[in-house]
PDB file of C-alpha atoms in Angstrom:
ATOM      1  CA  MET A 215     -22.290  -2.711 -18.530  1.00 74.00           C
ATOM      2  CA  HIS A 216     -19.989  -5.461 -19.777  1.00 91.00           C
ATOM      3  CA  GLU A 217     -21.175  -9.067 -19.362  1.00 96.00           C
ATOM      4  CA  GLU A 218     -18.298  -9.922 -17.016  1.00 97.00           C
ATOM      5  CA  VAL A 219     -19.144  -7.028 -14.707  1.00 97.00           C
ATOM      6  CA  THR A 220     -22.841  -7.919 -14.811  1.00 97.00           C
ATOM      7  CA  ALA A 221     -22.046 -11.506 -13.842  1.00 98.00           C
ATOM      8  CA  ALA A 222     -19.631 -10.456 -11.098  1.00 98.00           C
ATOM      9  CA  ILE A 223     -22.222  -8.108  -9.598  1.00 98.00           C
ATOM     10  CA  ALA A 224     -24.815 -10.884  -9.665  1.00 98.00           C
ATOM     11  CA  ALA A 225     -22.326 -13.214  -7.983  1.00 98.00           C
ATOM     12  CA  ALA A 226     -21.449 -10.608  -5.344  1.00 98.00           C
ATOM     13  CA  LYS A 227     -25.115 -10.044  -4.554  1.00 98.00           C
ATOM     14  CA  ALA A 228     -25.750 -13.795  -4.307  1.00 98.00           C
ATOM     15  CA  ALA A 229     -22.855 -14.035  -1.856  1.00 98.00           C
ATOM     16  CA  GLY A 230     -24.225 -11.029  -0.012  1.00 98.00           C
ATOM     17  CA  GLU A 231     -27.571 -12.722   0.502  1.00 98.00           C
ATOM     18  CA  VAL A 232     -25.815 -15.723   2.006  1.00 97.00           C
ATOM     19  CA  ALA A 233     -23.615 -13.592   4.223  1.00 97.00           C
ATOM     20  CA  MET A 234     -26.459 -11.403   5.470  1.00 97.00           C
ATOM     21  CA  ARG A 235     -28.443 -14.410   6.661  1.00 96.00           C
ATOM     22  CA  TYR A 236     -25.582 -15.238   8.999  1.00 95.00           C
ATOM     23  CA  TYR A 237     -24.838 -11.592   9.808  1.00 95.00           C
ATOM     24  CA  ARG A 238     -28.403 -11.191  11.116  1.00 94.00           C
ATOM     25  CA  GLY A 239     -28.358 -14.558  12.861  1.00 92.00           C
ATOM     26  CA  ASP A 240     -25.878 -16.980  14.411  1.00 89.00           C
ATOM     27  CA  PHE A 241     -22.704 -18.602  13.150  1.00 89.00           C
ATOM     28  CA  GLU A 242     -19.636 -20.416  14.403  1.00 90.00           C
ATOM     29  CA  VAL A 243     -16.158 -18.942  14.216  1.00 91.00           C
ATOM     30  CA  THR A 244     -13.084 -21.090  13.681  1.00 91.00           C
ATOM     31  CA  ILE A 245      -9.427 -20.127  13.287  1.00 92.00           C
ATOM     32  CA  LYS A 246      -7.554 -21.070  10.125  1.00 87.00           C
ATOM     33  CA  PRO A 247      -3.891 -22.182  10.065  1.00 90.00           C
ATOM     34  CA  ASP A 248      -2.855 -18.603   9.226  1.00 84.00           C
ATOM     35  CA  HIS A 249      -4.542 -17.503  12.494  1.00 84.00           C
ATOM     36  CA  THR A 250      -7.353 -15.606  10.759  1.00 86.00           C
ATOM     37  CA  PRO A 251     -11.017 -16.249  11.580  1.00 88.00           C
ATOM     38  CA  VAL A 252     -13.478 -17.907   9.236  1.00 90.00           C
ATOM     39  CA  THR A 253     -17.210 -18.647   9.426  1.00 91.00           C
ATOM     40  CA  GLN A 254     -19.770 -20.694   7.529  1.00 94.00           C
ATOM     41  CA  ALA A 255     -20.735 -17.445   5.846  1.00 95.00           C
ATOM     42  CA  ASP A 256     -17.270 -17.082   4.271  1.00 95.00           C
ATOM     43  CA  ARG A 257     -17.335 -20.588   2.839  1.00 96.00           C
ATOM     44  CA  GLU A 258     -20.925 -20.580   1.636  1.00 97.00           C
ATOM     45  CA  ALA A 259     -20.578 -17.102   0.124  1.00 97.00           C
ATOM     46  CA  GLU A 260     -17.536 -18.206  -1.888  1.00 98.00           C
ATOM     47  CA  GLN A 261     -19.448 -21.245  -3.125  1.00 98.00           C
ATOM     48  CA  ALA A 262     -22.342 -19.001  -4.173  1.00 98.00           C
ATOM     49  CA  ILE A 263     -19.970 -16.797  -6.163  1.00 98.00           C
ATOM     50  CA  LYS A 264     -18.450 -19.796  -7.929  1.00 98.00           C
ATOM     51  CA  ARG A 265     -21.884 -21.152  -8.833  1.00 98.00           C
ATOM     52  CA  VAL A 266     -22.998 -17.899 -10.455  1.00 98.00           C
ATOM     53  CA  LEU A 267     -19.747 -17.268 -12.312  1.00 98.00           C
ATOM     54  CA  GLY A 268     -19.352 -20.939 -13.208  1.00 98.00           C
ATOM     55  CA  ARG A 269     -22.697 -20.898 -14.982  1.00 98.00           C
ATOM     56  CA  ALA A 270     -21.860 -17.686 -16.827  1.00 98.00           C
ATOM     57  CA  PHE A 271     -18.269 -18.608 -17.726  1.00 98.00           C
ATOM     58  CA  PRO A 272     -17.814 -22.395 -17.452  1.00 98.00           C
ATOM     59  CA  ASN A 273     -14.259 -22.323 -18.830  1.00 98.00           C
ATOM     60  CA  ASP A 274     -12.883 -19.828 -16.298  1.00 98.00           C
ATOM     61  CA  GLY A 275     -10.803 -20.705 -13.268  1.00 98.00           C
ATOM     62  CA  PHE A 276     -10.954 -19.504  -9.654  1.00 98.00           C
ATOM     63  CA  LEU A 277      -8.634 -18.400  -6.883  1.00 98.00           C
ATOM     64  CA  GLY A 278     -10.551 -18.014  -3.647  1.00 97.00           C
ATOM     65  CA  GLU A 279      -9.536 -17.301  -0.089  1.00 94.00           C
ATOM     66  CA  GLU A 280     -11.477 -20.257   1.301  1.00 95.00           C
ATOM     67  CA  PHE A 281     -11.179 -22.944  -1.386  1.00 96.00           C
ATOM     68  CA  GLY A 282      -7.961 -22.030  -3.197  1.00 95.00           C
ATOM     69  CA  GLU A 283      -7.239 -22.577  -6.883  1.00 97.00           C
ATOM     70  CA  GLU A 284      -9.470 -24.378  -9.340  1.00 97.00           C
ATOM     71  CA  GLY A 285      -9.321 -24.591 -13.133  1.00 97.00           C
ATOM     72  CA  PRO A 286      -7.360 -22.475 -15.623  1.00 96.00           C
ATOM     73  CA  LYS A 287      -5.009 -19.742 -14.474  1.00 97.00           C
ATOM     74  CA  ASP A 288      -4.873 -17.685 -17.666  1.00 97.00           C
ATOM     75  CA  ARG A 289      -8.387 -16.375 -17.036  1.00 98.00           C
ATOM     76  CA  ARG A 290      -9.764 -16.693 -13.551  1.00 98.00           C
ATOM     77  CA  TRP A 291     -11.884 -15.035 -10.890  1.00 98.00           C
ATOM     78  CA  ILE A 292     -10.129 -14.026  -7.680  1.00 98.00           C
ATOM     79  CA  ILE A 293     -12.487 -14.060  -4.705  1.00 98.00           C
ATOM     80  CA  ASP A 294     -12.604 -12.856  -1.128  1.00 97.00           C
ATOM     81  CA  PRO A 295     -16.154 -13.768  -0.062  1.00 97.00           C
ATOM     82  CA  ILE A 296     -16.049 -11.584   3.053  1.00 96.00           C
ATOM     83  CA  ASP A 297     -13.283  -9.019   3.235  1.00 95.00           C
ATOM     84  CA  GLY A 298     -13.373  -7.887   6.849  1.00 92.00           C
ATOM     85  CA  THR A 299     -14.384 -11.107   8.596  1.00 92.00           C
ATOM     86  CA  ARG A 300     -13.417  -9.690  11.983  1.00 91.00           C
ATOM     87  CA  ASN A 301     -15.833  -6.797  11.437  1.00 93.00           C
ATOM     88  CA  PHE A 302     -18.465  -9.266  10.221  1.00 94.00           C
ATOM     89  CA  ILE A 303     -18.070 -11.337  13.380  1.00 94.00           C
ATOM     90  CA  ARG A 304     -18.542  -8.265  15.570  1.00 91.00           C
ATOM     91  CA  ARG A 305     -21.476  -6.968  13.512  1.00 93.00           C
ATOM     92  CA  ILE A 306     -19.502  -3.913  12.385  1.00 91.00           C
ATOM     93  CA  PRO A 307     -20.947  -3.063   8.941  1.00 94.00           C
ATOM     94  CA  ILE A 308     -17.613  -2.429   7.217  1.00 92.00           C
ATOM     95  CA  TRP A 309     -17.031  -5.615   5.243  1.00 95.00           C
ATOM     96  CA  ALA A 310     -17.541  -6.528   1.619  1.00 96.00           C
ATOM     97  CA  VAL A 311     -17.592  -9.193  -1.074  1.00 97.00           C
ATOM     98  CA  LEU A 312     -14.568  -8.796  -3.368  1.00 97.00           C
ATOM     99  CA  ILE A 313     -14.391 -10.266  -6.882  1.00 98.00           C
ATOM    100  CA  GLY A 314     -11.680  -9.585  -9.449  1.00 97.00           C
ATOM    101  CA  LEU A 315     -11.211 -10.934 -12.974  1.00 98.00           C
ATOM    102  CA  GLU A 316      -7.614 -11.766 -13.906  1.00 97.00           C
ATOM    103  CA  GLU A 317      -6.769 -12.312 -17.580  1.00 97.00           C
ATOM    104  CA  ALA A 318      -3.247 -13.309 -18.639  1.00 97.00           C
ATOM    105  CA  GLY A 319      -1.897 -12.066 -15.317  1.00 95.00           C
ATOM    106  CA  GLU A 320      -3.650  -8.662 -15.427  1.00 95.00           C
ATOM    107  CA  VAL A 321      -6.709  -7.663 -13.421  1.00 96.00           C
ATOM    108  CA  THR A 322      -9.260  -6.359 -15.928  1.00 96.00           C
ATOM    109  CA  ALA A 323     -12.427  -6.035 -13.857  1.00 97.00           C
ATOM    110  CA  GLY A 324     -13.431  -5.836 -10.229  1.00 97.00           C
ATOM    111  CA  VAL A 325     -16.496  -5.610  -8.017  1.00 97.00           C
ATOM    112  CA  VAL A 326     -16.710  -4.551  -4.364  1.00 97.00           C
ATOM    113  CA  PHE A 327     -20.097  -5.014  -2.680  1.00 97.00           C
ATOM    114  CA  ASN A 328     -20.997  -4.301   0.940  1.00 97.00           C
ATOM    115  CA  PRO A 329     -24.299  -6.106   1.586  1.00 97.00           C
ATOM    116  CA  ALA A 330     -24.784  -4.396   4.957  1.00 96.00           C
ATOM    117  CA  SER A 331     -24.831  -0.899   3.420  1.00 95.00           C
ATOM    118  CA  ASN A 332     -25.746  -1.941  -0.144  1.00 96.00           C
ATOM    119  CA  GLU A 333     -22.682  -0.040  -1.393  1.00 95.00           C
ATOM    120  CA  LEU A 334     -21.518  -1.240  -4.804  1.00 96.00           C
ATOM    121  CA  LEU A 335     -18.228  -0.281  -6.471  1.00 95.00           C
ATOM    122  CA  TRP A 336     -17.096  -1.692  -9.798  1.00 96.00           C
ATOM    123  CA  ALA A 337     -14.613  -1.109 -12.573  1.00 95.00           C
ATOM    124  CA  ARG A 338     -13.510  -2.579 -15.875  1.00 95.00           C
ATOM    125  CA  ARG A 339     -10.373  -1.768 -17.827  1.00 94.00           C
ATOM    126  CA  GLY A 340     -11.194   1.127 -20.147  1.00 92.00           C
ATOM    127  CA  ASP A 341     -14.713   1.624 -18.785  1.00 92.00           C
ATOM    128  CA  GLY A 342     -13.869   3.649 -15.696  1.00 91.00           C
ATOM    129  CA  ALA A 343     -14.632   3.155 -12.016  1.00 92.00           C
ATOM    130  CA  TRP A 344     -18.185   3.382 -10.714  1.00 93.00           C
ATOM    131  CA  SER A 345     -20.144   3.642  -7.488  1.00 90.00           C
ATOM    132  CA  GLY A 346     -23.434   2.053  -8.492  1.00 83.00           C
ATOM    133  CA  ALA A 347     -24.521   4.108 -11.513  1.00 84.00           C
ATOM    134  CA  GLU A 348     -22.313   7.103 -10.627  1.00 86.00           C
ATOM    135  CA  ARG A 349     -18.946   7.328 -12.311  1.00 86.00           C
ATOM    136  CA  LEU A 350     -16.010   8.061 -10.011  1.00 84.00           C
ATOM    137  CA  LEU A 351     -14.105  10.896 -11.655  1.00 69.00           C
ATOM    138  CA  ARG A 352     -10.908  12.627 -10.652  1.00 49.00           C
ATOM    139  CA  GLU A 353      -8.914  15.105 -12.666  1.00 41.00           C
ATOM    140  CA  ALA A 354      -5.619  14.523 -14.584  1.00 33.00           C
ATOM    141  CA  GLY A 355      -4.257   8.372  -8.456  1.00 31.00           C
ATOM    142  CA  TYR A 356       7.610  -1.650   8.031  1.00 61.00           C
ATOM    143  CA  TRP A 357       6.869   0.458  10.781  1.00 66.00           C
ATOM    144  CA  ASP A 358       9.510   3.149  10.301  1.00 72.00           C
ATOM    145  CA  ARG A 359       8.268   3.634   6.750  1.00 71.00           C
ATOM    146  CA  PHE A 360       4.697   3.919   7.926  1.00 71.00           C
ATOM    147  CA  MET A 361       5.752   6.467  10.503  1.00 72.00           C
ATOM    148  CA  ARG A 362       7.486   8.580   7.854  1.00 75.00           C
ATOM    149  CA  MET A 363       4.315   8.492   5.788  1.00 74.00           C
ATOM    150  CA  LEU A 364       2.218   9.491   8.783  1.00 74.00           C
ATOM    151  CA  ASP A 365       4.563  12.354   9.637  1.00 75.00           C
ATOM    152  CA  ALA A 366       4.392  13.620   6.047  1.00 75.00           C
ATOM    153  CA  ALA A 367       0.592  13.466   5.866  1.00 76.00           C
ATOM    154  CA  GLY A 368      -1.590  16.422   6.693  1.00 73.00           C
ATOM    155  CA  ARG A 369      -4.279  14.177   8.129  1.00 71.00           C
ATOM    156  CA  THR A 370      -4.583  10.440   8.715  1.00 73.00           C
ATOM    157  CA  ARG A 371      -7.453   8.063   9.377  1.00 70.00           C
ATOM    158  CA  GLY A 372      -7.485   4.300   9.830  1.00 71.00           C
ATOM    159  CA  PHE A 373      -9.873   2.295   7.661  1.00 68.00           C
ATOM    160  CA  GLY A 374      -9.680  -1.485   7.521  1.00 66.00           C
ATOM    161  CA  ASP A 375     -10.038  -3.768   4.545  1.00 72.00           C
ATOM    162  CA  TYR A 376     -11.808  -2.571   1.372  1.00 88.00           C
ATOM    163  CA  TYR A 377     -13.068   0.786   2.622  1.00 90.00           C
ATOM    164  CA  GLY A 378      -9.930   2.872   2.180  1.00 92.00           C
ATOM    165  CA  TYR A 379      -9.614   1.958  -1.484  1.00 95.00           C
ATOM    166  CA  GLY A 380     -13.096   3.278  -2.143  1.00 93.00           C
ATOM    167  CA  LEU A 381     -12.098   6.566  -0.533  1.00 93.00           C
ATOM    168  CA  VAL A 382      -9.052   6.848  -2.810  1.00 94.00           C
ATOM    169  CA  ALA A 383     -11.092   5.939  -5.888  1.00 94.00           C
ATOM    170  CA  ALA A 384     -13.677   8.592  -5.012  1.00 93.00           C
ATOM    171  CA  GLY A 385     -11.044  11.275  -4.398  1.00 92.00           C
ATOM    172  CA  LYS A 386     -11.872  11.441  -0.683  1.00 91.00           C
ATOM    173  CA  ALA A 387      -8.407  10.224   0.335  1.00 92.00           C
ATOM    174  CA  ASP A 388      -5.044  10.619  -1.383  1.00 94.00           C
ATOM    175  CA  ILE A 389      -3.022   7.626  -0.159  1.00 93.00           C
ATOM    176  CA  TYR A 390      -3.931   4.271   1.333  1.00 94.00           C
ATOM    177  CA  LEU A 391      -1.448   1.529   2.199  1.00 91.00           C
ATOM    178  CA  GLU A 392      -1.572  -1.939   3.709  1.00 89.00           C
ATOM    179  CA  THR A 393       0.644  -4.974   4.232  1.00 86.00           C
ATOM    180  CA  ASP A 394       0.110  -8.718   4.705  1.00 84.00           C
ATOM    181  CA  LEU A 395      -2.392  -8.977   1.870  1.00 90.00           C
ATOM    182  CA  LYS A 396      -3.453 -11.848  -0.373  1.00 93.00           C
ATOM    183  CA  PRO A 397      -4.376 -11.566  -4.091  1.00 96.00           C
ATOM    184  CA  TRP A 398      -8.098 -11.759  -3.334  1.00 95.00           C
ATOM    185  CA  ASP A 399      -7.770  -8.744  -1.041  1.00 94.00           C
ATOM    186  CA  VAL A 400      -6.316  -6.659  -3.863  1.00 95.00           C
ATOM    187  CA  ALA A 401      -7.684  -7.835  -7.219  1.00 96.00           C
ATOM    188  CA  PRO A 402     -10.931  -5.836  -7.537  1.00 96.00           C
ATOM    189  CA  VAL A 403      -9.699  -2.741  -5.733  1.00 96.00           C
ATOM    190  CA  LYS A 404      -6.661  -2.514  -8.025  1.00 97.00           C
ATOM    191  CA  ILE A 405      -8.783  -2.051 -11.132  1.00 96.00           C
ATOM    192  CA  LEU A 406     -11.178   0.199  -9.216  1.00 96.00           C
ATOM    193  CA  VAL A 407      -8.415   2.608  -8.192  1.00 97.00           C
ATOM    194  CA  GLU A 408      -6.765   2.533 -11.611  1.00 97.00           C
ATOM    195  CA  GLU A 409      -9.937   3.147 -13.561  1.00 96.00           C
ATOM    196  CA  ALA A 410     -10.732   6.079 -11.280  1.00 96.00           C
ATOM    197  CA  GLY A 411      -7.422   7.637 -12.332  1.00 96.00           C
ATOM    198  CA  GLY A 412      -5.149   6.465  -9.540  1.00 97.00           C
ATOM    199  CA  ARG A 413      -2.334   3.969  -9.141  1.00 97.00           C
ATOM    200  CA  LEU A 414      -1.983   0.782  -7.131  1.00 97.00           C
ATOM    201  CA  THR A 415       1.325  -1.030  -6.667  1.00 97.00           C
ATOM    202  CA  ASP A 416       3.226  -2.903  -4.015  1.00 96.00           C
ATOM    203  CA  PHE A 417       5.715  -1.000  -1.884  1.00 93.00           C
ATOM    204  CA  SER A 418       8.457  -1.523  -4.478  1.00 94.00           C
ATOM    205  CA  GLY A 419       6.348   0.140  -7.172  1.00 96.00           C
ATOM    206  CA  THR A 420       5.414  -3.041  -9.042  1.00 97.00           C
ATOM    207  CA  PRO A 421       1.768  -3.002 -10.251  1.00 96.00           C
ATOM    208  CA  THR A 422       0.997  -6.467  -8.908  1.00 97.00           C
ATOM    209  CA  ILE A 423      -1.642  -8.073  -6.720  1.00 97.00           C
ATOM    210  CA  TYR A 424       0.843 -10.684  -5.482  1.00 97.00           C
ATOM    211  CA  GLY A 425       3.395  -8.536  -3.632  1.00 95.00           C
ATOM    212  CA  GLY A 426       1.796  -8.751  -0.183  1.00 92.00           C
ATOM    213  CA  SER A 427       1.918  -4.968   0.259  1.00 92.00           C
ATOM    214  CA  VAL A 428      -0.250  -2.322  -1.387  1.00 95.00           C
ATOM    215  CA  LEU A 429       0.134   1.378  -1.999  1.00 95.00           C
ATOM    216  CA  ALA A 430      -2.958   2.993  -3.542  1.00 97.00           C
ATOM    217  CA  THR A 431      -2.893   6.699  -4.394  1.00 96.00           C
ATOM    218  CA  ASN A 432      -4.548   9.373  -6.497  1.00 94.00           C
ATOM    219  CA  GLY A 433      -1.650   8.956  -8.920  1.00 95.00           C
ATOM    220  CA  HIS A 434      -0.144  12.398  -8.386  1.00 94.00           C
ATOM    221  CA  LEU A 435       1.455  11.412  -5.073  1.00 94.00           C
ATOM    222  CA  HIS A 436       2.425   7.857  -5.929  1.00 97.00           C
ATOM    223  CA  ASP A 437       6.107   8.359  -6.731  1.00 96.00           C
ATOM    224  CA  LEU A 438       6.515  10.617  -3.696  1.00 92.00           C
ATOM    225  CA  ALA A 439       4.922   7.946  -1.490  1.00 93.00           C
ATOM    226  CA  LEU A 440       7.164   5.251  -2.969  1.00 93.00           C
ATOM    227  CA  ARG A 441      10.230   7.352  -2.169  1.00 91.00           C
ATOM    228  CA  ALA A 442       9.034   7.775   1.403  1.00 87.00           C
ATOM    229  CA  LEU A 443       8.511   4.024   1.722  1.00 87.00           C
ATOM    230  CA  ALA A 444      11.932   3.294   0.224  1.00 85.00           C
ATOM    231  CA  GLY A 445      13.633   5.275   2.969  1.00 68.00           C
TER     232      GLY A 445
END
């Protein structure tokens, strides 16, 4: 396992320990200016991630949901300390620590860790996508637009936050799409889907984590899905 992935996993697990202490106990919920909830667990988990990665890579920068930008932008860690805070608040065990490594504008590694279930997903450019020690292999990845996609699908299920991307990466789902996303929501799952053989773009087809919308597919259906979204 590459040193960056090893460090990111260690950072995710450190954040998970922090988050689980609150998850099993009490915490206060406040509302941020963007009307999303935040807890002490979110803030302290992000700080834990930055401490671990800062020791391992002192010259790297950060872009975190809770504390924003810090340091260089050409190589930085993009962090969502608790993806699925609303689930976390309600003690629904579908939430995760998300960490992505961005180098020269490209996401090259990502880690997704759910401390409640101990599920670990990770990927690095060229090294494939993994669920723990098991490689994820697949052969060869606007309301009206959503409705067209739903009508065209044989079966649909709703999964919030990180979970749907893991299903696509594992070949258990073919298409997953979301809107109103921030870079830290997308960074690690982008590389995870891509290294598993799929594709992840915004709704215009641009392979970016900054578009605000995300279409993740098994690759085979991506262009078809983009045409459906384009109208």
